[in-house]
């Protein structure tokens, strides 16, 4: 079975400060990891993914994430937060082997960036 | 359009009625997924179609839920005898290689 944990329901950060949204995962095979963002009344938008290669992945809107195999983590980061980054963020995983193709999502973390 | 589209955007129904939700994936995408997002919850996988292979129905919560995909393109999710706990946003996604999934705007279902 595969699972994702996002331990923080909400993260508050001041505009201009760095932000981190935490994600840990469990999967039996090779992890394929994803971050999605959801703005109010909108569908999910893809931010970035890790399949293989460099542990540091860069994505849309200045976001990046670091894959850490030993800690089974894939935290989302941004050096300088914007008020417009305020949204709901989801981490997701799938087994990169012959396992289930559907994504397993975390429960989401609401990011609130204060001006 | 270039993205995944879903219809209707909102559906209000009475308990016990059947509903059909439609998804038009991105042209050329061979994989199609249905997820459900309940209020304040994460996304729950429902069903997955890949090309002509048998669908992965492992996420369907009960036999009241079914889905089909015609001609490898449009998909319809059907919920029979709706219950109040079926109220949620139903999201459809498509992908070309089972990796990055592109999501539609969702259908908000309210069962009274």
PDB file of C-alpha atoms in Angstrom:
ATOM      1  CA  UNK A   1       0.000   0.000   0.000  1.00  0.00           C
ATOM      2  CA  UNK A   2       1.126   3.541  -0.615  1.00  0.00           C
ATOM      3  CA  UNK A   3       0.443   6.564   1.531  1.00  0.00           C
ATOM      4  CA  UNK A   4       1.301  10.241   1.897  1.00  0.00           C
ATOM      5  CA  UNK A   5       1.422  12.322   5.048  1.00  0.00           C
ATOM      6  CA  UNK A   6       1.226  16.086   5.160  1.00  0.00           C
ATOM      7  CA  UNK A   7       1.633  16.756   8.871  1.00  0.00           C
ATOM      8  CA  UNK A   8       0.589  20.411   8.808  1.00  0.00           C
ATOM      9  CA  UNK A   9      -3.003  21.386   8.079  1.00  0.00           C
ATOM     10  CA  UNK A  10      -1.909  25.000   7.669  1.00  0.00           C
ATOM     11  CA  UNK A  11       1.340  26.881   7.219  1.00  0.00           C
ATOM     12  CA  UNK A  12       1.541  30.616   7.832  1.00  0.00           C
ATOM     13  CA  UNK A  13       4.412  32.671   6.474  1.00  0.00           C
ATOM     14  CA  UNK A  14       5.089  36.352   5.897  1.00  0.00           C
ATOM     15  CA  UNK A  15       5.506  37.614   2.361  1.00  0.00           C
ATOM     16  CA  UNK A  16       9.146  37.585   1.324  1.00  0.00           C
ATOM     17  CA  UNK A  17      10.101  34.840   3.782  1.00  0.00           C
ATOM     18  CA  UNK A  18      11.044  31.330   2.703  1.00  0.00           C
ATOM     19  CA  UNK A  19       8.343  28.684   2.922  1.00  0.00           C
ATOM     20  CA  UNK A  20       8.361  24.922   3.398  1.00  0.00           C
ATOM     21  CA  UNK A  21       5.404  22.565   3.088  1.00  0.00           C
ATOM     22  CA  UNK A  22       6.202  19.112   4.414  1.00  0.00           C
ATOM     23  CA  UNK A  23       5.435  15.754   2.839  1.00  0.00           C
ATOM     24  CA  UNK A  24       6.492  12.216   3.701  1.00  0.00           C
ATOM     25  CA  UNK A  25       5.522   9.125   1.754  1.00  0.00           C
ATOM     26  CA  UNK A  26       5.417   5.364   1.886  1.00  0.00           C
ATOM     27  CA  UNK A  27       5.554   3.161  -1.208  1.00  0.00           C
ATOM     28  CA  UNK A  28       6.868  -0.328  -1.810  1.00  0.00           C
ATOM     29  CA  UNK A  29       8.573   0.347  -5.146  1.00  0.00           C
ATOM     30  CA  UNK A  30      10.230   3.387  -6.654  1.00  0.00           C
ATOM     31  CA  UNK A  31       8.424   6.555  -5.633  1.00  0.00           C
ATOM     32  CA  UNK A  32       7.091   8.908  -8.257  1.00  0.00           C
ATOM     33  CA  UNK A  33       6.290  12.095  -6.347  1.00  0.00           C
ATOM     34  CA  UNK A  34       4.190  15.113  -7.251  1.00  0.00           C
ATOM     35  CA  UNK A  35       3.054  18.448  -5.885  1.00  0.00           C
ATOM     36  CA  UNK A  36      -0.215  20.051  -6.952  1.00  0.00           C
ATOM     37  CA  UNK A  37      -1.779  23.373  -5.960  1.00  0.00           C
ATOM     38  CA  UNK A  38      -5.480  24.159  -5.720  1.00  0.00           C
ATOM     39  CA  UNK A  39      -6.770  27.705  -5.747  1.00  0.00           C
ATOM     40  CA  UNK A  40     -10.330  28.409  -4.487  1.00  0.00           C
ATOM     41  CA  UNK A  41     -13.011  26.978  -6.777  1.00  0.00           C
ATOM     42  CA  UNK A  42     -10.387  25.763  -9.216  1.00  0.00           C
ATOM     43  CA  UNK A  43      -9.069  22.364 -10.210  1.00  0.00           C
ATOM     44  CA  UNK A  44      -5.655  21.083  -9.265  1.00  0.00           C
ATOM     45  CA  UNK A  45      -2.654  22.538 -11.048  1.00  0.00           C
ATOM     46  CA  UNK A  46       0.571  20.602 -11.441  1.00  0.00           C
ATOM     47  CA  UNK A  47       3.629  22.200  -9.813  1.00  0.00           C
ATOM     48  CA  UNK A  48       6.450  19.690 -10.107  1.00  0.00           C
ATOM     49  CA  UNK A  49       7.389  16.028 -10.053  1.00  0.00           C
ATOM     50  CA  UNK A  50      10.223  13.712  -9.130  1.00  0.00           C
ATOM     51  CA  UNK A  51      10.632  10.557 -11.191  1.00  0.00           C
ATOM     52  CA  UNK A  52      14.373   9.984 -11.239  1.00  0.00           C
ATOM     53  CA  UNK A  53      17.598  11.974 -11.422  1.00  0.00           C
ATOM     54  CA  UNK A  54      18.503  15.045  -9.383  1.00  0.00           C
ATOM     55  CA  UNK A  55      17.038  15.079  -5.916  1.00  0.00           C
ATOM     56  CA  UNK A  56      16.270  18.805  -6.206  1.00  0.00           C
ATOM     57  CA  UNK A  57      13.397  19.396  -8.587  1.00  0.00           C
ATOM     58  CA  UNK A  58      12.395  22.831  -9.841  1.00  0.00           C
ATOM     59  CA  UNK A  59       8.848  23.564 -10.892  1.00  0.00           C
ATOM     60  CA  UNK A  60       6.335  26.251 -11.714  1.00  0.00           C
ATOM     61  CA  UNK A  61       6.050  29.658 -10.016  1.00  0.00           C
ATOM     62  CA  UNK A  62       9.501  29.425  -8.394  1.00  0.00           C
ATOM     63  CA  UNK A  63       8.698  26.340  -6.329  1.00  0.00           C
ATOM     64  CA  UNK A  64      11.138  23.505  -5.786  1.00  0.00           C
ATOM     65  CA  UNK A  65      11.150  20.258  -3.866  1.00  0.00           C
ATOM     66  CA  UNK A  66      13.853  18.002  -2.525  1.00  0.00           C
ATOM     67  CA  UNK A  67      13.576  14.228  -2.685  1.00  0.00           C
ATOM     68  CA  UNK A  68      15.171  12.588   0.343  1.00  0.00           C
ATOM     69  CA  UNK A  69      15.134   8.816   0.048  1.00  0.00           C
ATOM     70  CA  UNK A  70      16.488   8.076   3.522  1.00  0.00           C
ATOM     71  CA  UNK A  71      13.852  10.255   5.175  1.00  0.00           C
ATOM     72  CA  UNK A  72      11.144   9.331   2.634  1.00  0.00           C
ATOM     73  CA  UNK A  73      10.363  13.008   2.283  1.00  0.00           C
ATOM     74  CA  UNK A  74       9.544  15.371  -0.564  1.00  0.00           C
ATOM     75  CA  UNK A  75       9.161  18.812   1.011  1.00  0.00           C
ATOM     76  CA  UNK A  76       8.001  21.725  -1.120  1.00  0.00           C
ATOM     77  CA  UNK A  77       9.990  24.947  -0.820  1.00  0.00           C
ATOM     78  CA  UNK A  78      10.147  28.473  -2.136  1.00  0.00           C
ATOM     79  CA  UNK A  79      12.857  31.013  -1.242  1.00  0.00           C
ATOM     80  CA  UNK A  80      10.532  34.020  -1.087  1.00  0.00           C
ATOM     81  CA  UNK A  81       6.779  33.668  -0.578  1.00  0.00           C
ATOM     82  CA  UNK A  82       4.173  35.794  -2.340  1.00  0.00           C
ATOM     83  CA  UNK A  83       0.660  36.590  -1.140  1.00  0.00           C
ATOM     84  CA  UNK A  84      -0.567  35.015  -4.377  1.00  0.00           C
ATOM     85  CA  UNK A  85       0.968  31.682  -3.276  1.00  0.00           C
ATOM     86  CA  UNK A  86      -1.821  31.342  -0.707  1.00  0.00           C
ATOM     87  CA  UNK A  87      -3.659  28.164  -1.687  1.00  0.00           C
ATOM     88  CA  UNK A  88      -4.125  24.496  -0.826  1.00  0.00           C
ATOM     89  CA  UNK A  89      -1.149  22.277  -1.628  1.00  0.00           C
ATOM     90  CA  UNK A  90      -1.280  18.523  -2.171  1.00  0.00           C
ATOM     91  CA  UNK A  91       1.568  16.042  -2.239  1.00  0.00           C
ATOM     92  CA  UNK A  92       0.981  12.787  -4.129  1.00  0.00           C
ATOM     93  CA  UNK A  93       2.804   9.529  -4.795  1.00  0.00           C
ATOM     94  CA  UNK A  94       2.528   6.530  -7.030  1.00  0.00           C
ATOM     95  CA  UNK A  95       4.573   3.369  -7.285  1.00  0.00           C
ATOM     96  CA  UNK A  96       6.862   3.686 -10.280  1.00  0.00           C
ATOM     97  CA  UNK A  97       7.005  -0.057 -10.755  1.00  0.00           C
ATOM     98  CA  UNK A  98       4.158  -2.195 -11.946  1.00  0.00           C
ATOM     99  CA  UNK A  99       1.894  -1.066  -9.140  1.00  0.00           C
ATOM    100  CA  UNK A 100      -1.182   1.066  -9.117  1.00  0.00           C
ATOM    101  CA  UNK A 101      -1.125   3.917 -11.631  1.00  0.00           C
ATOM    102  CA  UNK A 102      -3.462   6.177  -9.708  1.00  0.00           C
ATOM    103  CA  UNK A 103      -2.018   8.801  -7.401  1.00  0.00           C
ATOM    104  CA  UNK A 104      -2.377   8.639  -3.653  1.00  0.00           C
ATOM    105  CA  UNK A 105      -2.766  12.138  -2.258  1.00  0.00           C
ATOM    106  CA  UNK A 106      -2.044  13.625   1.116  1.00  0.00           C
ATOM    107  CA  UNK A 107      -4.760  15.465   2.972  1.00  0.00           C
ATOM    108  CA  UNK A 108      -3.460  18.842   1.842  1.00  0.00           C
ATOM    109  CA  UNK A 109      -1.777  21.811   3.517  1.00  0.00           C
ATOM    110  CA  UNK A 110      -3.263  25.268   3.393  1.00  0.00           C
ATOM    111  CA  UNK A 111      -0.596  27.904   2.845  1.00  0.00           C
ATOM    112  CA  UNK A 112      -1.408  31.383   4.057  1.00  0.00           C
ATOM    113  CA  UNK A 113       1.036  34.131   3.086  1.00  0.00           C
ATOM    114  CA  UNK A 114       0.525  37.339   5.006  1.00  0.00           C
ATOM    115  CA  UNK A 115       1.393  40.719   3.489  1.00  0.00           C
TER     116      UNK A 115
ATOM    117  CA  UNK B   1     -10.125  23.748 -25.521  1.00  0.00           C
ATOM    118  CA  UNK B   2      -6.728  22.505 -24.500  1.00  0.00           C
ATOM    119  CA  UNK B   3      -7.573  21.271 -21.015  1.00  0.00           C
ATOM    120  CA  UNK B   4      -9.713  18.613 -19.362  1.00  0.00           C
ATOM    121  CA  UNK B   5     -13.350  19.634 -19.268  1.00  0.00           C
ATOM    122  CA  UNK B   6     -16.103  18.361 -16.992  1.00  0.00           C
ATOM    123  CA  UNK B   7     -19.845  18.802 -16.993  1.00  0.00           C
ATOM    124  CA  UNK B   8     -21.940  19.836 -15.281  1.00  0.00           C
ATOM    125  CA  UNK B   9     -19.933  22.157 -13.053  1.00  0.00           C
ATOM    126  CA  UNK B  10     -22.576  21.874 -10.347  1.00  0.00           C
ATOM    127  CA  UNK B  11     -25.235  19.238  -9.770  1.00  0.00           C
ATOM    128  CA  UNK B  12     -27.878  19.238  -7.068  1.00  0.00           C
ATOM    129  CA  UNK B  13     -29.966  16.110  -6.751  1.00  0.00           C
ATOM    130  CA  UNK B  14     -32.310  14.442  -4.355  1.00  0.00           C
ATOM    131  CA  UNK B  15     -31.360  11.406  -2.341  1.00  0.00           C
ATOM    132  CA  UNK B  16     -32.124   8.240  -4.260  1.00  0.00           C
ATOM    133  CA  UNK B  17     -31.784   9.736  -7.727  1.00  0.00           C
ATOM    134  CA  UNK B  18     -29.161   8.662 -10.265  1.00  0.00           C
ATOM    135  CA  UNK B  19     -26.589  11.135 -11.610  1.00  0.00           C
ATOM    136  CA  UNK B  20     -24.161  11.118 -14.518  1.00  0.00           C
ATOM    137  CA  UNK B  21     -20.984  13.158 -14.573  1.00  0.00           C
ATOM    138  CA  UNK B  22     -19.029  13.684 -17.771  1.00  0.00           C
ATOM    139  CA  UNK B  23     -15.341  14.128 -18.471  1.00  0.00           C
ATOM    140  CA  UNK B  24     -13.667  15.145 -21.734  1.00  0.00           C
ATOM    141  CA  UNK B  25      -9.933  14.442 -21.448  1.00  0.00           C
ATOM    142  CA  UNK B  26      -7.149  16.176 -23.310  1.00  0.00           C
ATOM    143  CA  UNK B  27      -6.994  14.901 -26.869  1.00  0.00           C
ATOM    144  CA  UNK B  28      -4.457  12.115 -27.244  1.00  0.00           C
ATOM    145  CA  UNK B  29      -4.268  11.308 -23.547  1.00  0.00           C
ATOM    146  CA  UNK B  30      -4.640   7.570 -23.132  1.00  0.00           C
ATOM    147  CA  UNK B  31      -5.094   7.485 -19.365  1.00  0.00           C
ATOM    148  CA  UNK B  32      -8.148   8.868 -17.565  1.00  0.00           C
ATOM    149  CA  UNK B  33      -8.784   8.990 -13.815  1.00  0.00           C
ATOM    150  CA  UNK B  34     -11.680   9.862 -11.555  1.00  0.00           C
ATOM    151  CA  UNK B  35     -11.097  11.163  -8.026  1.00  0.00           C
ATOM    152  CA  UNK B  36     -13.409  12.445  -5.320  1.00  0.00           C
ATOM    153  CA  UNK B  37     -12.680  15.352  -2.996  1.00  0.00           C
ATOM    154  CA  UNK B  38     -14.947  15.591   0.002  1.00  0.00           C
ATOM    155  CA  UNK B  39     -15.214  18.790   2.025  1.00  0.00           C
ATOM    156  CA  UNK B  40     -12.002  19.356   3.936  1.00  0.00           C
ATOM    157  CA  UNK B  41     -10.532  16.077   2.698  1.00  0.00           C
ATOM    158  CA  UNK B  42      -7.822  15.078   0.306  1.00  0.00           C
ATOM    159  CA  UNK B  43      -8.442  13.377  -2.984  1.00  0.00           C
ATOM    160  CA  UNK B  44      -9.709   9.827  -3.063  1.00  0.00           C
ATOM    161  CA  UNK B  45      -9.036   7.669  -6.125  1.00  0.00           C
ATOM    162  CA  UNK B  46     -12.106   6.112  -7.700  1.00  0.00           C
ATOM    163  CA  UNK B  47     -11.288   4.511 -11.072  1.00  0.00           C
ATOM    164  CA  UNK B  48      -8.607   4.528 -13.774  1.00  0.00           C
ATOM    165  CA  UNK B  49      -8.770   3.800 -17.508  1.00  0.00           C
ATOM    166  CA  UNK B  50      -5.680   3.096 -19.619  1.00  0.00           C
ATOM    167  CA  UNK B  51      -6.181   2.591 -23.330  1.00  0.00           C
ATOM    168  CA  UNK B  52      -8.051  -0.617 -24.082  1.00  0.00           C
ATOM    169  CA  UNK B  53      -7.053  -2.334 -20.823  1.00  0.00           C
ATOM    170  CA  UNK B  54      -9.592  -3.321 -18.224  1.00  0.00           C
ATOM    171  CA  UNK B  55     -10.183  -0.368 -15.884  1.00  0.00           C
ATOM    172  CA  UNK B  56      -8.790  -0.295 -12.347  1.00  0.00           C
ATOM    173  CA  UNK B  57     -11.976  -0.043 -10.278  1.00  0.00           C
ATOM    174  CA  UNK B  58     -10.298  -0.612  -6.932  1.00  0.00           C
ATOM    175  CA  UNK B  59     -11.253   2.802  -5.562  1.00  0.00           C
ATOM    176  CA  UNK B  60     -14.989   2.690  -6.200  1.00  0.00           C
ATOM    177  CA  UNK B  61     -16.661   2.938  -2.758  1.00  0.00           C
ATOM    178  CA  UNK B  62     -19.717   0.827  -3.559  1.00  0.00           C
ATOM    179  CA  UNK B  63     -21.517  -0.924  -6.387  1.00  0.00           C
ATOM    180  CA  UNK B  64     -23.673   2.183  -6.820  1.00  0.00           C
ATOM    181  CA  UNK B  65     -20.693   3.753  -8.569  1.00  0.00           C
ATOM    182  CA  UNK B  66     -19.728   2.847 -12.119  1.00  0.00           C
ATOM    183  CA  UNK B  67     -17.863   4.469 -14.991  1.00  0.00           C
ATOM    184  CA  UNK B  68     -17.301   3.902 -18.640  1.00  0.00           C
ATOM    185  CA  UNK B  69     -15.058   5.364 -21.267  1.00  0.00           C
ATOM    186  CA  UNK B  70     -16.321   5.336 -24.812  1.00  0.00           C
ATOM    187  CA  UNK B  71     -13.990   5.240 -27.788  1.00  0.00           C
ATOM    188  CA  UNK B  72     -10.981   5.819 -25.590  1.00  0.00           C
ATOM    189  CA  UNK B  73     -12.014   9.413 -25.000  1.00  0.00           C
ATOM    190  CA  UNK B  74     -15.054  10.738 -23.111  1.00  0.00           C
ATOM    191  CA  UNK B  75     -15.848   9.164 -19.759  1.00  0.00           C
ATOM    192  CA  UNK B  76     -19.045   9.104 -17.728  1.00  0.00           C
ATOM    193  CA  UNK B  77     -19.178   8.442 -13.993  1.00  0.00           C
ATOM    194  CA  UNK B  78     -22.591   7.225 -12.856  1.00  0.00           C
ATOM    195  CA  UNK B  79     -23.807   7.187  -9.281  1.00  0.00           C
ATOM    196  CA  UNK B  80     -27.026   5.278  -8.713  1.00  0.00           C
ATOM    197  CA  UNK B  81     -29.407   5.857  -5.816  1.00  0.00           C
ATOM    198  CA  UNK B  82     -27.372   8.782  -4.526  1.00  0.00           C
ATOM    199  CA  UNK B  83     -26.821   9.202  -0.803  1.00  0.00           C
ATOM    200  CA  UNK B  84     -25.939  12.337   1.139  1.00  0.00           C
ATOM    201  CA  UNK B  85     -22.430  11.021   1.773  1.00  0.00           C
ATOM    202  CA  UNK B  86     -21.879  11.088  -1.995  1.00  0.00           C
ATOM    203  CA  UNK B  87     -21.799  14.894  -1.842  1.00  0.00           C
ATOM    204  CA  UNK B  88     -18.332  15.942  -2.957  1.00  0.00           C
ATOM    205  CA  UNK B  89     -16.363  17.440  -5.815  1.00  0.00           C
ATOM    206  CA  UNK B  90     -15.684  14.831  -8.469  1.00  0.00           C
ATOM    207  CA  UNK B  91     -12.454  15.461 -10.347  1.00  0.00           C
ATOM    208  CA  UNK B  92     -11.360  13.949 -13.612  1.00  0.00           C
ATOM    209  CA  UNK B  93      -7.764  13.856 -14.805  1.00  0.00           C
ATOM    210  CA  UNK B  94      -5.998  12.622 -17.905  1.00  0.00           C
ATOM    211  CA  UNK B  95      -2.397  11.847 -18.734  1.00  0.00           C
ATOM    212  CA  UNK B  96      -0.306  10.652 -21.608  1.00  0.00           C
ATOM    213  CA  UNK B  97       2.190   8.545 -19.719  1.00  0.00           C
ATOM    214  CA  UNK B  98       0.583   7.797 -16.348  1.00  0.00           C
ATOM    215  CA  UNK B  99       2.876  10.336 -14.710  1.00  0.00           C
ATOM    216  CA  UNK B 100       1.826  13.967 -14.769  1.00  0.00           C
ATOM    217  CA  UNK B 101      -1.942  14.135 -14.546  1.00  0.00           C
ATOM    218  CA  UNK B 102      -3.911  17.123 -15.785  1.00  0.00           C
ATOM    219  CA  UNK B 103      -7.058  17.841 -13.820  1.00  0.00           C
ATOM    220  CA  UNK B 104     -10.391  19.257 -14.871  1.00  0.00           C
ATOM    221  CA  UNK B 105     -12.253  21.890 -12.847  1.00  0.00           C
ATOM    222  CA  UNK B 106     -14.478  19.281 -11.206  1.00  0.00           C
ATOM    223  CA  UNK B 107     -18.195  18.711 -10.732  1.00  0.00           C
ATOM    224  CA  UNK B 108     -19.617  19.724  -7.369  1.00  0.00           C
ATOM    225  CA  UNK B 109     -22.316  17.223  -6.443  1.00  0.00           C
ATOM    226  CA  UNK B 110     -24.784  18.035  -3.694  1.00  0.00           C
ATOM    227  CA  UNK B 111     -27.240  15.367  -2.577  1.00  0.00           C
ATOM    228  CA  UNK B 112     -30.149  16.753  -0.593  1.00  0.00           C
TER     229      UNK B 112
END
